[in-house]
CSV table of C-alpha atoms in Angstrom, one decimal:
chain,number,residue,atom,x,y,z
A,160,MET,CA,89.8,95.3,84.4
A,161,PRO,CA,87.3,97.3,87.1
A,162,TRP,CA,89.0,97.6,90.7
A,163,CYS,CA,86.9,97.8,93.8
A,164,ASP,CA,88.2,100.6,96.5
A,165,ASP,CA,86.2,99.9,99.1
A,166,CYS,CA,87.5,95.6,98.9
A,167,SER,CA,90.8,96.6,97.2
A,168,LYS,CA,90.5,93.5,94.7
A,169,PHE,CA,90.1,93.6,91.2
A,170,TRP,CA,87.7,91.8,89.2
A,171,ASN,CA,87.8,90.5,85.2
A,172,ALA,CA,84.0,91.4,84.0
A,173,PRO,CA,82.3,87.3,84.5
A,174,GLU,CA,83.0,87.7,87.8
A,175,LEU,CA,81.0,91.1,88.5
A,176,VAL,CA,77.2,90.9,88.9
A,177,ALA,CA,75.1,92.0,85.9
A,178,ASP,CA,74.7,95.5,86.5
A,179,GLY,CA,78.4,96.1,86.6
A,180,ALA,CA,78.3,96.1,90.3
A,181,CYS,CA,81.0,94.4,92.9
A,182,PRO,CA,80.3,90.5,94.1
A,183,SER,CA,80.9,91.6,97.3
A,184,CYS,CA,80.2,94.8,98.2
A,185,GLY,CA,77.7,96.1,95.6
A,186,ARG,CA,79.8,99.0,94.4
A,187,VAL,CA,78.7,99.8,90.9
A,188,LEU,CA,82.6,99.2,89.6
A,189,VAL,CA,81.3,99.2,85.5
A,190,ALA,CA,78.3,100.9,83.7
A,191,ARG,CA,77.2,98.4,81.2
A,192,ALA,CA,76.7,100.0,77.7
A,193,LYS,CA,73.6,98.3,75.8
A,194,ARG,CA,75.0,99.1,72.0
A,195,ARG,CA,78.2,101.2,71.1
A,196,THR,CA,77.2,104.1,68.5
A,197,PRO,CA,80.1,104.8,66.4
A,198,ALA,CA,80.5,108.3,68.2
A,199,ALA,CA,80.9,105.8,71.4
A,200,ALA,CA,82.7,103.8,69.1
A,201,ALA,CA,85.4,106.1,69.3
A,202,ALA,CA,85.6,107.6,72.4
A,203,PRO,CA,88.5,106.6,75.0
A,204,VAL,CA,87.5,103.5,77.4
A,205,GLY,CA,85.8,104.6,80.5
A,206,ALA,CA,85.5,107.9,79.2
A,207,PRO,CA,81.2,108.7,80.1
A,208,MET,CA,79.3,109.3,77.0
A,209,GLY,CA,79.2,112.4,75.7
A,210,THR,CA,83.0,113.3,76.5
A,211,PRO,CA,84.7,114.7,73.2
A,212,VAL,CA,86.9,112.3,72.5
A,213,GLY,CA,90.9,113.6,73.6
A,214,GLN,CA,89.2,115.0,76.3
A,215,PRO,CA,90.6,114.2,79.9
A,216,VAL,CA,88.3,111.9,81.8
A,217,ASP,CA,86.8,112.7,85.3
A,218,GLY,CA,89.4,115.7,86.0
A,219,GLU,CA,92.7,113.6,85.4
A,220,PRO,CA,95.5,115.6,84.2
A,221,ALA,CA,96.1,114.9,79.9
A,222,MET,CA,99.5,114.7,78.4
A,223,ALA,CA,100.2,115.2,74.7
A,224,THR,CA,101.3,112.0,72.6
A,225,ALA,CA,103.7,111.8,69.8
A,226,GLY,CA,101.1,112.6,67.1
A,227,ASP,CA,100.4,116.3,68.6
A,228,ALA,CA,102.8,118.8,66.8
A,229,GLY,CA,100.8,120.6,64.4
A,230,SER,CA,97.7,117.9,64.3
A,231,GLY,CA,94.6,119.3,67.1
A,232,ALA,CA,95.3,118.8,70.5
A,233,ARG,CA,94.9,115.1,70.8
A,234,THR,CA,95.6,114.1,74.5
A,235,ALA,CA,95.2,110.6,76.9
A,236,ARG,CA,95.1,110.2,80.1
A,237,ALA,CA,98.1,110.3,81.9
A,238,LYS,CA,98.7,107.6,84.3
A,239,GLY,CA,101.6,106.7,86.5
A,240,ALA,CA,103.5,102.8,86.9
A,241,PRO,CA,102.4,100.7,89.4
A,242,TRP,CA,104.1,101.1,92.5
A,243,HIS,CA,105.2,97.5,92.4
A,244,PHE,CA,106.8,98.0,89.0
A,245,LYS,CA,108.5,100.7,90.7
A,246,LEU,CA,109.9,98.6,93.3
A,247,MET,CA,111.2,96.1,91.0
A,248,VAL,CA,113.2,98.4,89.2
A,249,LEU,CA,114.9,99.8,92.4
A,250,GLY,CA,115.9,96.1,92.8
A,251,VAL,CA,117.2,95.4,89.4
A,252,THR,CA,119.1,98.4,89.9
A,253,VAL,CA,120.3,98.1,92.7
A,254,TYR,CA,121.2,94.1,91.8
A,255,MET,CA,123.0,95.9,88.8
A,256,ILE,CA,125.1,97.9,91.1
A,257,TYR,CA,125.8,95.1,92.9
A,258,ARG,CA,127.3,93.0,90.2
A,259,ILE,CA,129.2,95.4,88.4
A,260,TYR,CA,131.2,96.3,91.5
A,261,TRP,CA,132.1,92.7,92.1
A,262,LEU,CA,132.7,92.4,88.2
A,263,ILE,CA,135.4,95.3,88.6
A,264,GLU,CA,136.9,93.7,92.3
A,265,TRP,CA,137.3,90.6,90.1
A,266,LEU,CA,139.0,91.6,86.8
A,267,PRO,CA,141.8,93.1,88.0
A,268,LYS,CA,143.1,89.8,89.7
A,269,HIS,CA,141.9,87.8,86.6
A,270,VAL,CA,143.4,89.6,84.1
């Protein structure tokens, strides 16, 4: 799903202009490929043509995958969790601490 930094919005593929540009600001978000060759089919999504498979894309840091022990240096793009997921995890953690506290308060009175 392409993200436009200028508009701060995600766009679905059908909503984009024919050349892969943002409908509101005109910034090119997705380069449309005419046809995929077998080499291009093996390339990671978002990798520019000519990038070897397993290499980091656009200077992003690489991280090892589970199958790397002893098999060449296969890498994938490292990407963190979105901010709203982290906020949700924090909220669930605080709520669970609250519920455990009240369980500890309730237990001696009712057992």
